[in-house]
Amino acid sequence: MDSPQQRQAYAGRIVLLGFGCIGQGVLPLLLRHIALRPTQLVILAADAEGSEQAVQAGIPHRVAALTASNYRRLLAPLLDPGDFLLNLSVDVSSVALLELCRERGALYLDACIEPWAGGYVDRHLPAAQRSNYALREAALALRRSDEPGPTAVLNHGANPGLVSHLVKMALLELAAGNGLAQPAPTSRRQWAQLARRLGVRVIHIAERDWQVDQQRKVPDEFVNTWSVPGFVSEALQPAELGWGSHERHFPADGHRHHYGSRAAIYLERPGAATRVRSWTPLAGPQHAFLITHGESISIADYLTLGAGDAPEYRPSVLYAYRPCDDTVLSLDELAGRNWQLQPRRRLLRDGLVSGVDELGVLLMGHAGGAYWYGSRLSVEQARALCPANSPTSLQVTVAVAAGVVWAMRNPQRGVVEPDELPFTEILDFCRPYLGEVVGVYSDWTPLQDRCRLFDEDLDADDPWQFKNFRVV
Amino acid sequence: MDSPQQRQAYAGRIVLLGFGCIGQGVLPLLLRHIALRPTQLVILAADAEGSEQAVQAGIPHRVAALTASNYRRLLAPLLDPGDFLLNLSVDVSSVALLELCRERGALYLDACIEPWAGGYVDRHLPAAQRSNYALREAALALRRSDEPGPTAVLNHGANPGLVSHLVKMALLELAAGNGLAQPAPTSRRQWAQLARRLGVRVIHIAERDWQVDQQRKVPDEFVNTWSVPGFVSEALQPAELGWGSHERHFPADGHRHHYGSRAAIYLERPGAATRVRSWTPLAGPQHAFLITHGESISIADYLTLGAGDAPEYRPSVLYAYRPCDDTVLSLDELAGRNWQLQPRRRLLRDGLVSGVDELGVLLMGHAGGAYWYGSRLSVEQARALCPANSPTSLQVTVAVAAGVVWAMRNPQRGVVEPDELPFTEILDFCRPYLGEVVGVYSDWTPLQDRCRLFDEDLDADDPWQFKNFRVV
């Protein structure tokens, strides 16, 4: 990977907005896969973190915190037609940036649709407006059918992002395993038909982070393997999930949205306080956190047949995240503090001593039961593959880089979601960076070993009901 | 402490049943505080753990797992009138042992009322019969008013045990703080009247274990600072709590017992899956586990005025345990395994490198708000005070030793609970081993900082309702 034969040609400027764990990790990938002079790049970040690395590479680094009142003044001069705004920041409105890029004719990519600072936890906003559903609808509203405009790739990190492509690969693997030899679907409708034909009822983005740092979490500290503010803000959003057509027990604390795709619902509680049963090959059954993520909505929407609140077919889709042990303890402490963030924060990256990030998609309800397809990337592998990366960051940054390259090659596609990108092309780019990519069948269901000590309120007739997954 | 001036004289035999963490830790205390030749002791344990220590001390150590069919044959020959059965085992029926001791005229003490193996998790038994309420009633049924019989001290470890005495100290401190100068109560009724007069509505046994081992928990391992089987079995019992007279929201999953003291209720779920908001001076607000314990019932019962399901006065009492970090992670993994114990188990004792066990009682609802009174004992302190002990074990073993000495001095008191022992005498014995003993006021209530992100179903009129403490 060190001397890729074909680097993407690019003559414009890349504005790298945000230079935390993901920004720092993507930089070497951009320089490796795109023919860039350092002066084609400019970094704009809310603090000086990582600025030494940038300066060493000859890349201008400016410190400025973007707000609703200054972002146009700071960004517009940097964005000419064909330039690229790569948004890896937190607390900056993706929709505002999208609009600006369309005006300027600039390309855009982010790994998460963000609101302005505080938008995730503003108690004056109803929970519905703090949801990813609302953010996605606001971003998609910028689409114009008559004139797509400059390409803007939404939500293209590991998840959301990479996992949309893993879902398609998993569907093809399942089809092959079921003797459904057929050409790969070429449209949204065909993918949904394949998922329905296979009997897929539920999809978890099923992640187990096994990484261990040399230094344990200490009291009053929140630690995390990619971004403390990034993770905490999504963990405090309402829990959200794509709501499948097979679901027959609407949650007591659940709410529908009354506009837009109708593909997802939210719960009146933070994901950080919401556990679901899930499964990964290395962990086996585990209790994960139901953290809201863009892919829960976009994948569910992409695979929908029919429309409205009662479509013909839609799988339930949710992100079942079991962070590393010290982050679980950080969440436990955060809950005790009634969601007031700890004063100390630490990114686990340079001190990591072992462990893999096991990130994949778990497709359930089909003839094979459950099928997990994904990446197992170790600390050692990630460091060997790309400097300034951990397993967690590399799974994100490689998908970011793949999306950037794709956008450069396809500069007039307008606002697109990961599900609309060519999955083979993206996966071909990413695969060398994903460690072991495996598919594993399991007979696990959320009804397995239940009611061992106490009666539980279950739907024994259909293992794949959300109520069976949920931990109460 | 190494050469106590007055050792308790004792001519009988002590049968030490069980030689795990607590058995091993109490042995040096018995030898220090009781005038014993090694041959007056005999150790009977289900495995050879710690047998080297016993042999070195010249104490016979026999390996035998007691069951309902062999316990009489194995124990009866060892128990003559005036001998002492010190039961620190798991999986041996306390009631069976109690009966045997009464027949043999032997003294008895345990630190937990246990059923025979499997009794805590026998799915064929209704949850009510797996409760500590049921076990306590069965033990108390052996009391005879006409003839007390040989002393049998139930539940006299740290908690249950020591904490009953800490509650009395805390009540006296609160009384002094309120200018209620008065002689200490001398009867159960007077203690309950004092608690009512002070306005105590809720008592938590509020513990935070801050201990850290040099080796982190590894996958498929359950670790714990006193006993893996001991803790896991109580964690899988139904959650139980003393049910106060001020409570006005009976839990949807709650059940009353229809016989006995009526002092407690249970929830149709394991304590390991039941969190409550609580507070300790070093932790501040924290989410603890509502683990069933004898003291939740006996203290609530002891402080009751009136009778039946609607007494004039009773505080709610529960054990709010926040184990050490690696045990929290062990519980998380255990939950994911649907309560099937991990194959690897490890006692954290010899590898501990830092931390205190912060164990106290938190009295709430009085004019001072909340008042925590208890022990902070560090790893270094515990090791310096007594060999073969950690903070957790020493808080237990010193109370066990105090109870043994008291029973030897008072050999004909029949079946007694900690609340019936003389608290000053017991605390005088224990205090040198408890590290820092502190009382701390707090304005914390479980309503503090609530509803910060989402609406929550609370009783805003009375902070001290159980529904406000419970984490849902």
PDB file of C-alpha atoms in Angstrom, chain B residues 1 162 165-166 169 173 373-377 381 385 394 398-399 402 423-438:
ATOM      1  CA  MET B   1      -3.098  -4.724  67.251  1.00  0.00           C
ATOM      2  CA  LEU B 162     -21.482  -4.410  60.568  1.00  0.00           C
ATOM      3  CA  HIS B 165     -24.307  -1.120  63.853  1.00  0.00           C
ATOM      4  CA  LEU B 166     -23.275   1.702  61.544  1.00  0.00           C
ATOM      5  CA  MET B 169     -24.167   5.143  65.041  1.00  0.00           C
ATOM      6  CA  GLU B 173     -24.861  11.265  64.982  1.00  0.00           C
ATOM      7  CA  TYR B 373     -21.516   7.049  57.725  1.00  0.00           C
ATOM      8  CA  GLY B 374     -18.980   4.332  57.127  1.00  0.00           C
ATOM      9  CA  SER B 375     -15.549   2.939  56.522  1.00  0.00           C
ATOM     10  CA  ARG B 376     -12.908   3.797  53.951  1.00  0.00           C
ATOM     11  CA  LEU B 377     -10.290   1.112  54.013  1.00  0.00           C
ATOM     12  CA  GLN B 381      -4.184  -0.306  55.267  1.00  0.00           C
ATOM     13  CA  LEU B 385      -3.713  -4.399  59.679  1.00  0.00           C
ATOM     14  CA  LEU B 394     -11.278  -7.243  56.330  1.00  0.00           C
ATOM     15  CA  VAL B 398     -13.442  -8.223  61.570  1.00  0.00           C
ATOM     16  CA  ALA B 399     -17.202  -8.238  62.000  1.00  0.00           C
ATOM     17  CA  ALA B 402     -16.414  -9.585  66.659  1.00  0.00           C
ATOM     18  CA  PHE B 423     -23.593  -2.065  68.671  1.00  0.00           C
ATOM     19  CA  THR B 424     -21.028  -0.212  70.740  1.00  0.00           C
ATOM     20  CA  GLU B 425     -19.267  -3.405  71.798  1.00  0.00           C
ATOM     21  CA  ILE B 426     -19.123  -4.667  68.220  1.00  0.00           C
ATOM     22  CA  LEU B 427     -17.988  -1.340  66.801  1.00  0.00           C
ATOM     23  CA  ASP B 428     -15.318  -0.960  69.484  1.00  0.00           C
ATOM     24  CA  PHE B 429     -13.917  -4.295  68.369  1.00  0.00           C
ATOM     25  CA  CYS B 430     -14.109  -3.474  64.670  1.00  0.00           C
ATOM     26  CA  ARG B 431     -13.082   0.183  64.543  1.00  0.00           C
ATOM     27  CA  PRO B 432      -9.302  -0.351  64.569  1.00  0.00           C
ATOM     28  CA  TYR B 433      -9.680  -2.433  61.414  1.00  0.00           C
ATOM     29  CA  LEU B 434     -11.937  -0.110  59.424  1.00  0.00           C
ATOM     30  CA  GLY B 435      -9.471   2.511  58.251  1.00  0.00           C
ATOM     31  CA  GLU B 436     -11.029   5.947  58.173  1.00  0.00           C
ATOM     32  CA  VAL B 437     -14.503   5.989  59.726  1.00  0.00           C
ATOM     33  CA  VAL B 438     -16.295   9.117  58.593  1.00  0.00           C
TER      34      VAL B 438
END
